[in-house]
Amino acid sequence: LPSAAGDVRRRVRFVPFKIDDADAFGVLAVAEEPLWEAPAGLLDDSADAASLHERIQRLRNRFRKLYHIDRLLGDHPAMWRVREQVAVAAGSRASVLIIGPSGSGREHVARAIQTSDSQAANAPLVPLACALVGTELLRSTVAALLRRESSTGPPADQADLPSLISAAAGRIRFLSTARARLVDLAAQGKFLTLAAHQLSTLTIELPSLRERRGDLPLLAQLFLERANARGSKQVSGFEEEALDLLAAYPWTRDLDELEQIVGEAHAACAGAIVSATDLPASLRLAQDALARPRREEETIVLD
């Protein structure tokens, strides 16, 4: 819904009713309080270190019940949806599939669900790499189970999954991570259809950092403050040119890579603010490469 402050998302409840002595009926729509409001651009004048720090604290306070909420911070609509889905999943015992690129925080989301689940918060979460373990190890677990990269499991283990999930109902909760929807892989013949549906009762899809570059200044400030907390050096924020370099980078390893690069910049920074020269050379080389597009290869036609 448009508003003076920008786009606003609201939850709407629909209540059906019938008009007495008539064949007509209607629906009453009740708009509740806003779930999120689209913020102003993050790279404008308001994106200084102090305002970013204030927003980090505000978001932390609002979602402080979730495990290590930091990696779920962000103003992108997709991240608000993820946080809502995590809250729903925490109140359910259904199987959850968490989709996203490597480094986007999929296991972090699984742990947020586990520790927010009142029925299983004190039970252990057992992470298992599906490419390395079989169903015998799965059967030995007694608490929530995190299946890393579910799509990489051997076909024989996939065949055992439906019976295992059914037998473990109420005793083991399955949380799974994958880079693509399991039902899509099943449609391509790459995953067992029944197991795909059993593991995907609830599906949470994490956007890549490339899809939500507007959150990058906030996340960079977050990781910078984490680096401050680990030692005696205190760096307050980033120069605009440094943020521009971060925004132009492709982020193939997503949030993991951002945290690593910010940590390197923090170590290299000699002043109070991270400058472009404090960032690793790989960022500047990436920007130079983007400024010089690859030359198209000439095709040689042979007889």
Coordinates of N, CA and C in Angstrom, one line a residue, residues 100-267:
G100 N 19.0 -21.3 -0.4 CA 19.8 -20.1 -0.6 C 21.2 -20.5 -1.1
P101 N 21.9 -19.5 -1.6 CA 23.3 -19.8 -2.1 C 24.2 -20.0 -0.9
S102 N 25.3 -20.7 -1.2 CA 26.3 -20.9 -0.2 C 26.8 -19.6 0.4
G103 N 26.9 -19.6 1.7 CA 27.4 -18.4 2.4 C 26.3 -17.5 2.8
S104 N 25.0 -17.8 2.5 CA 23.9 -16.9 2.7 C 23.3 -17.0 4.1
G105 N 23.8 -18.0 4.9 CA 23.3 -18.1 6.3 C 22.2 -19.1 6.5
R106 N 22.2 -20.2 5.6 CA 21.1 -21.2 5.7 C 21.1 -21.9 7.1
E107 N 22.3 -22.4 7.5 CA 22.4 -23.1 8.8 C 22.1 -22.1 9.9
H108 N 22.4 -20.9 9.8 CA 22.1 -19.8 10.8 C 20.6 -19.8 10.9
V109 N 19.8 -19.8 9.8 CA 18.4 -19.8 9.9 C 17.8 -21.0 10.6
A110 N 18.4 -22.2 10.3 CA 18.0 -23.4 10.9 C 18.2 -23.3 12.4
R111 N 19.3 -22.8 12.9 CA 19.5 -22.7 14.3 C 18.6 -21.6 15.0
A112 N 18.3 -20.6 14.2 CA 17.3 -19.6 14.7 C 15.9 -20.3 15.0
I113 N 15.5 -21.2 14.0 CA 14.3 -21.9 14.2 C 14.4 -22.9 15.4
Q114 N 15.5 -23.6 15.5 CA 15.6 -24.6 16.6 C 15.6 -23.9 18.0
T115 N 16.3 -22.8 18.2 CA 16.4 -22.2 19.5 C 15.2 -21.4 19.8
S116 N 14.4 -21.1 18.8 CA 13.1 -20.3 19.0 C 11.9 -21.3 19.2
D117 N 12.2 -22.6 19.0 CA 11.1 -23.6 19.2 C 11.0 -23.9 20.6
S118 N 9.9 -23.6 21.3 CA 9.7 -23.8 22.7 C 9.8 -25.3 23.1
Q119 N 9.4 -26.1 22.1 CA 9.4 -27.6 22.5 C 10.7 -28.2 22.3
A120 N 11.6 -27.6 21.6 CA 12.9 -28.3 21.3 C 14.1 -27.4 21.5
A121 N 13.9 -26.2 22.2 CA 15.0 -25.3 22.3 C 16.2 -25.8 23.1
N122 N 15.9 -26.8 24.0 CA 17.0 -27.4 24.8 C 17.6 -28.7 24.2
A123 N 17.0 -29.1 23.1 CA 17.4 -30.4 22.5 C 18.5 -30.0 21.5
P124 N 19.5 -31.0 21.3 CA 20.6 -30.7 20.4 C 20.1 -30.7 18.9
L125 N 20.8 -29.8 18.2 CA 20.6 -29.8 16.7 C 21.8 -30.5 16.1
V126 N 21.5 -31.5 15.3 CA 22.6 -32.4 14.8 C 22.8 -32.1 13.3
P127 N 23.8 -31.4 12.9 CA 24.0 -31.1 11.5 C 24.7 -32.3 10.8
L128 N 24.2 -32.7 9.7 CA 24.7 -33.8 9.0 C 24.9 -33.4 7.5
A129 N 26.1 -33.7 7.0 CA 26.3 -33.4 5.5 C 25.8 -34.6 4.7
C130 N 24.8 -34.4 3.9 CA 24.1 -35.5 3.3 C 25.0 -36.2 2.3
A131 N 26.0 -35.6 1.8 CA 26.9 -36.3 0.8 C 27.8 -37.3 1.6
L132 N 27.9 -37.2 2.9 CA 28.8 -38.0 3.7 C 28.2 -39.0 4.6
V133 N 26.9 -38.9 4.9 CA 26.3 -39.8 5.9 C 25.1 -40.5 5.3
G134 N 24.8 -41.7 5.8 CA 23.7 -42.5 5.4 C 22.5 -42.5 6.4
T135 N 21.5 -43.3 6.1 CA 20.3 -43.3 6.9 C 20.6 -44.0 8.3
E136 N 21.6 -44.8 8.4 CA 21.9 -45.4 9.7 C 22.2 -44.3 10.7
L137 N 23.0 -43.3 10.4 CA 23.3 -42.2 11.3 C 22.1 -41.4 11.5
L138 N 21.3 -41.2 10.5 CA 20.0 -40.5 10.7 C 19.2 -41.1 11.8
R139 N 19.1 -42.5 11.7 CA 18.2 -43.2 12.6 C 18.7 -43.1 14.1
S140 N 20.0 -42.8 14.3 CA 20.6 -42.7 15.6 C 20.3 -41.4 16.3
T141 N 19.8 -40.4 15.6 CA 19.6 -39.1 16.2 C 18.3 -39.1 17.0
V142 N 18.2 -38.2 18.0 CA 17.0 -38.2 18.9 C 16.5 -36.8 19.0
A143 N 17.0 -35.8 18.3 CA 16.5 -34.4 18.4 C 16.3 -33.8 17.1
A144 N 16.3 -32.5 17.0 CA 16.2 -31.9 15.7 C 17.4 -32.2 14.8
L145 N 17.1 -32.4 13.5 CA 18.2 -32.8 12.6 C 18.3 -31.8 11.5
L146 N 19.5 -31.4 11.2 CA 19.8 -30.4 10.2 C 20.5 -31.2 9.0
R147 N 19.8 -31.4 7.9 CA 20.4 -32.0 6.7 C 21.0 -31.0 5.8
R148 N 22.3 -30.9 5.8 CA 23.0 -29.9 5.0 C 23.1 -30.4 3.6
E149 N 22.7 -29.5 2.6 CA 22.8 -29.8 1.2 C 22.0 -31.1 0.9
S150 N 20.7 -31.1 1.2 CA 19.9 -32.3 1.1 C 19.9 -32.9 -0.3
S151 N 20.1 -32.1 -1.3 CA 20.0 -32.6 -2.7 C 21.3 -33.4 -3.1
T152 N 22.3 -33.5 -2.2 CA 23.5 -34.2 -2.6 C 23.5 -35.6 -2.0
G153 N 22.5 -36.0 -1.3 CA 22.5 -37.4 -0.7 C 22.5 -38.5 -1.8
P154 N 23.1 -39.6 -1.5 CA 23.0 -40.8 -2.4 C 21.6 -41.2 -2.7
P155 N 21.3 -41.7 -3.9 CA 20.0 -42.1 -4.3 C 19.4 -43.2 -3.3
A156 N 20.3 -44.1 -2.8 CA 19.8 -45.2 -1.9 C 19.3 -44.6 -0.6
D157 N 20.0 -43.5 -0.1 CA 19.5 -42.9 1.1 C 18.3 -42.1 0.9
Q158 N 18.1 -41.5 -0.3 CA 16.8 -40.8 -0.6 C 15.7 -41.8 -0.5
A159 N 15.9 -43.0 -1.0 CA 14.8 -44.0 -1.0 C 14.4 -44.4 0.4
D160 N 15.3 -44.3 1.4 CA 15.0 -44.7 2.8 C 14.4 -43.5 3.5
L161 N 14.5 -42.3 3.0 CA 14.0 -41.1 3.7 C 12.5 -41.1 4.1
P162 N 11.6 -41.4 3.1 CA 10.2 -41.3 3.5 C 9.8 -42.2 4.7
S163 N 10.3 -43.4 4.7 CA 10.0 -44.3 5.9 C 10.7 -43.8 7.1
L164 N 11.9 -43.2 7.0 CA 12.6 -42.7 8.2 C 11.8 -41.5 8.8
I165 N 11.4 -40.6 7.9 CA 10.7 -39.4 8.3 C 9.3 -39.8 9.0
S166 N 8.6 -40.7 8.4 CA 7.4 -41.2 9.0 C 7.6 -41.9 10.4
A167 N 8.6 -42.7 10.5 CA 8.9 -43.4 11.7 C 9.4 -42.4 12.8
A168 N 10.0 -41.3 12.4 CA 10.6 -40.4 13.4 C 9.6 -39.3 13.8
A169 N 8.4 -39.3 13.2 CA 7.4 -38.2 13.5 C 7.2 -38.0 15.0
G170 N 7.4 -36.8 15.5 CA 7.2 -36.5 16.9 C 8.5 -36.7 17.7
R171 N 9.5 -37.3 17.1 CA 10.7 -37.6 17.9 C 11.9 -36.8 17.2
I172 N 12.0 -36.7 15.9 CA 13.0 -36.0 15.2 C 12.4 -35.0 14.3
R173 N 12.9 -33.8 14.3 CA 12.5 -32.7 13.4 C 13.5 -32.5 12.3
F174 N 13.1 -32.5 11.1 CA 14.0 -32.4 10.0 C 14.1 -30.9 9.5
L175 N 15.2 -30.4 9.5 CA 15.5 -29.1 8.9 C 16.6 -29.3 7.9
S176 N 16.3 -28.8 6.7 CA 17.2 -29.1 5.5 C 17.6 -27.8 4.8
T177 N 18.8 -27.9 4.3 CA 19.3 -26.8 3.5 C 19.6 -27.3 2.1
A178 N 19.4 -26.4 1.1 CA 19.6 -26.8 -0.3 C 19.8 -25.5 -1.1
R179 N 20.4 -25.7 -2.3 CA 20.6 -24.5 -3.2 C 19.4 -24.3 -4.1
A180 N 18.5 -25.3 -4.2 CA 17.4 -25.2 -5.1 C 16.2 -26.0 -4.4
R181 N 15.0 -25.7 -4.9 CA 13.8 -26.4 -4.3 C 13.9 -27.9 -4.7
L182 N 13.7 -28.7 -3.6 CA 13.7 -30.1 -3.8 C 12.6 -30.6 -4.8
V183 N 11.4 -30.0 -4.7 CA 10.3 -30.4 -5.6 C 10.7 -30.1 -7.0
D184 N 11.5 -29.1 -7.3 CA 11.9 -28.8 -8.7 C 12.9 -29.9 -9.1
L185 N 13.8 -30.2 -8.2 CA 14.8 -31.3 -8.5 C 14.1 -32.6 -8.8
A186 N 13.0 -32.9 -8.0 CA 12.2 -34.1 -8.2 C 11.5 -34.1 -9.5
A187 N 11.1 -33.0 -10.0 CA 10.4 -32.9 -11.3 C 11.4 -33.2 -12.4
Q188 N 12.7 -32.9 -12.1 CA 13.7 -33.2 -13.1 C 14.3 -34.6 -13.0
G189 N 13.7 -35.4 -12.0 CA 14.2 -36.8 -11.8 C 15.5 -36.8 -11.0
K190 N 15.9 -35.8 -10.3 CA 17.1 -35.7 -9.5 C 16.9 -35.9 -8.0
F191 N 15.7 -36.1 -7.6 CA 15.4 -36.3 -6.2 C 14.1 -37.1 -6.1
L192 N 14.0 -37.8 -5.0 CA 12.8 -38.7 -4.8 C 11.6 -37.7 -4.5
T193 N 10.5 -37.9 -5.2 CA 9.4 -37.0 -5.1 C 8.8 -37.0 -3.7
L194 N 8.5 -38.1 -3.1 CA 7.9 -38.2 -1.8 C 8.8 -37.6 -0.8
A195 N 10.1 -37.9 -0.8 CA 11.0 -37.3 0.2 C 11.1 -35.8 0.0
A196 N 11.0 -35.3 -1.2 CA 11.1 -33.8 -1.5 C 9.9 -33.1 -0.8
H197 N 8.7 -33.7 -0.9 CA 7.5 -33.1 -0.3 C 7.6 -33.2 1.2
Q198 N 8.1 -34.3 1.7 CA 8.1 -34.5 3.2 C 9.1 -33.5 3.8
L199 N 10.2 -33.2 3.1 CA 11.2 -32.3 3.7 C 10.9 -30.8 3.4
S200 N 9.9 -30.6 2.6 CA 9.6 -29.2 2.2 C 8.2 -28.7 2.7
T201 N 7.8 -29.2 3.9 CA 6.5 -28.8 4.4 C 6.4 -27.3 4.5
L202 N 7.5 -26.7 5.1 CA 7.7 -25.2 5.1 C 8.9 -24.9 4.3
T203 N 8.9 -23.9 3.5 CA 10.1 -23.6 2.7 C 10.4 -22.1 2.9
I204 N 11.7 -21.9 3.3 CA 12.2 -20.5 3.5 C 13.3 -20.3 2.5
E205 N 13.1 -19.2 1.7 CA 14.1 -18.9 0.6 C 14.9 -17.7 0.9
L206 N 16.2 -17.8 1.1 CA 17.0 -16.7 1.4 C 17.5 -16.0 0.1
P207 N 17.4 -14.7 0.0 CA 17.9 -14.0 -1.1 C 19.4 -13.9 -1.1
S208 N 20.0 -13.9 -2.2 CA 21.5 -13.7 -2.2 C 21.8 -12.2 -1.9
L209 N 23.0 -12.0 -1.5 CA 23.5 -10.6 -1.2 C 23.4 -9.8 -2.5
R210 N 23.6 -10.4 -3.7 CA 23.5 -9.6 -4.9 C 22.1 -9.1 -5.2
E211 N 21.1 -9.9 -4.7 CA 19.7 -9.5 -4.8 C 19.3 -8.4 -3.9
R212 N 20.0 -8.2 -2.8 CA 19.6 -7.2 -1.8 C 20.8 -6.3 -1.5
R213 N 21.4 -5.7 -2.5 CA 22.6 -4.8 -2.3 C 22.2 -3.6 -1.5
G214 N 21.0 -3.2 -1.4 CA 20.6 -2.1 -0.6 C 20.9 -2.4 0.9
D215 N 20.9 -3.7 1.3 CA 21.2 -4.0 2.7 C 22.7 -4.0 3.0
L216 N 23.6 -3.9 1.9 CA 25.0 -4.0 2.1 C 25.6 -3.1 3.1
P217 N 25.3 -1.8 3.1 CA 25.9 -0.9 4.1 C 25.6 -1.3 5.5
L218 N 24.4 -1.7 5.7 CA 24.0 -2.2 7.0 C 24.7 -3.4 7.5
L219 N 24.9 -4.4 6.6 CA 25.6 -5.6 6.9 C 27.1 -5.4 7.1
A220 N 27.6 -4.5 6.2 CA 29.1 -4.2 6.3 C 29.3 -3.5 7.7
Q221 N 28.5 -2.6 8.1 CA 28.6 -2.0 9.4 C 28.5 -3.0 10.5
L222 N 27.6 -3.9 10.4 CA 27.4 -5.0 11.4 C 28.7 -5.8 11.6
F223 N 29.3 -6.2 10.4 CA 30.5 -7.0 10.5 C 31.7 -6.2 11.0
L224 N 31.7 -4.9 10.7 CA 32.7 -4.0 11.2 C 32.6 -3.9 12.7
E225 N 31.4 -3.8 13.3 CA 31.2 -3.7 14.7 C 31.6 -5.0 15.4
R226 N 31.4 -6.1 14.7 CA 31.8 -7.4 15.2 C 33.3 -7.5 15.4
A227 N 34.0 -6.9 14.3 CA 35.5 -6.9 14.3 C 35.9 -6.0 15.5
N228 N 35.2 -4.9 15.7 CA 35.6 -4.0 16.8 C 35.5 -4.7 18.1
A229 N 34.5 -5.6 18.3 CA 34.2 -6.3 19.5 C 35.3 -7.3 19.8
R230 N 36.0 -7.8 18.8 CA 37.0 -8.8 19.0 C 38.3 -8.3 19.5
G231 N 38.6 -7.0 19.4 CA 39.9 -6.5 19.8 C 39.8 -5.1 20.3
S232 N 40.9 -4.4 20.4 CA 41.0 -3.1 21.0 C 40.8 -2.0 19.9
K233 N 41.0 -2.3 18.6 CA 40.9 -1.3 17.6 C 39.4 -1.0 17.3
Q234 N 39.1 0.2 17.3 CA 37.7 0.7 17.0 C 37.6 1.5 15.7
V235 N 36.9 1.0 14.8 CA 36.7 1.7 13.5 C 35.2 2.0 13.4
S236 N 34.9 3.3 13.0 CA 33.5 3.8 13.1 C 32.7 3.4 11.9
G237 N 33.3 3.4 10.7 CA 32.4 3.2 9.6 C 33.2 3.1 8.3
F238 N 32.6 3.4 7.1 CA 33.2 3.3 5.8 C 33.1 4.6 5.0
E239 N 34.1 4.9 4.3 CA 34.0 6.1 3.3 C 33.0 5.7 2.2
E240 N 32.5 6.7 1.6 CA 31.5 6.4 0.5 C 32.1 5.6 -0.6
E241 N 33.4 6.0 -1.0 CA 34.1 5.2 -2.1 C 34.2 3.8 -1.7
A242 N 34.5 3.5 -0.4 CA 34.6 2.1 0.0 C 33.3 1.3 -0.1
L243 N 32.2 2.0 0.2 CA 30.9 1.4 0.1 C 30.5 1.2 -1.4
D244 N 31.0 2.1 -2.3 CA 30.8 1.9 -3.7 C 31.5 0.7 -4.2
L245 N 32.7 0.4 -3.7 CA 33.5 -0.7 -4.1 C 32.8 -2.0 -3.7
L246 N 32.3 -2.0 -2.4 CA 31.6 -3.1 -1.9 C 30.3 -3.4 -2.7
A247 N 29.6 -2.4 -3.1 CA 28.4 -2.5 -3.9 C 28.6 -3.1 -5.2
A248 N 29.8 -2.9 -5.8 CA 30.1 -3.3 -7.2 C 30.6 -4.7 -7.2
Y249 N 31.0 -5.3 -6.1 CA 31.6 -6.6 -6.1 C 30.5 -7.7 -6.3
P250 N 30.9 -8.8 -6.9 CA 29.9 -9.9 -7.3 C 29.4 -10.7 -6.1
W251 N 30.2 -10.9 -5.0 CA 29.8 -11.6 -3.8 C 29.4 -13.1 -4.1
T252 N 30.4 -13.8 -4.7 CA 30.1 -15.2 -5.0 C 29.9 -16.1 -3.8
R253 N 30.5 -15.7 -2.6 CA 30.3 -16.5 -1.4 C 29.5 -15.7 -0.4
D254 N 28.7 -14.8 -0.9 CA 27.6 -14.1 -0.1 C 28.1 -13.5 1.2
L255 N 27.3 -13.7 2.3 CA 27.6 -13.0 3.5 C 28.9 -13.5 4.1
D256 N 29.3 -14.8 3.9 CA 30.5 -15.3 4.5 C 31.7 -14.5 3.9
E257 N 31.6 -14.2 2.6 CA 32.7 -13.4 1.9 C 32.7 -12.0 2.4
L258 N 31.5 -11.4 2.6 CA 31.4 -10.0 3.1 C 32.1 -9.9 4.5
E259 N 31.8 -10.8 5.3 CA 32.3 -10.8 6.7 C 33.8 -10.9 6.6
Q260 N 34.3 -11.8 5.8 CA 35.8 -12.0 5.6 C 36.5 -10.7 5.1
I261 N 35.9 -10.1 4.1 CA 36.5 -8.9 3.5 C 36.4 -7.7 4.5
V262 N 35.3 -7.6 5.2 CA 35.3 -6.5 6.2 C 36.3 -6.7 7.3
G263 N 36.5 -8.0 7.7 CA 37.5 -8.3 8.7 C 38.9 -7.9 8.2
E264 N 39.2 -8.2 7.0 CA 40.5 -7.8 6.4 C 40.7 -6.3 6.3
A265 N 39.6 -5.6 6.0 CA 39.6 -4.1 5.9 C 39.8 -3.5 7.3
H266 N 39.2 -4.1 8.3 CA 39.3 -3.6 9.7 C 40.8 -3.8 10.1
A267 N 41.4 -4.9 9.8 CA 42.8 -5.1 10.2 C 43.7 -4.2 9.5

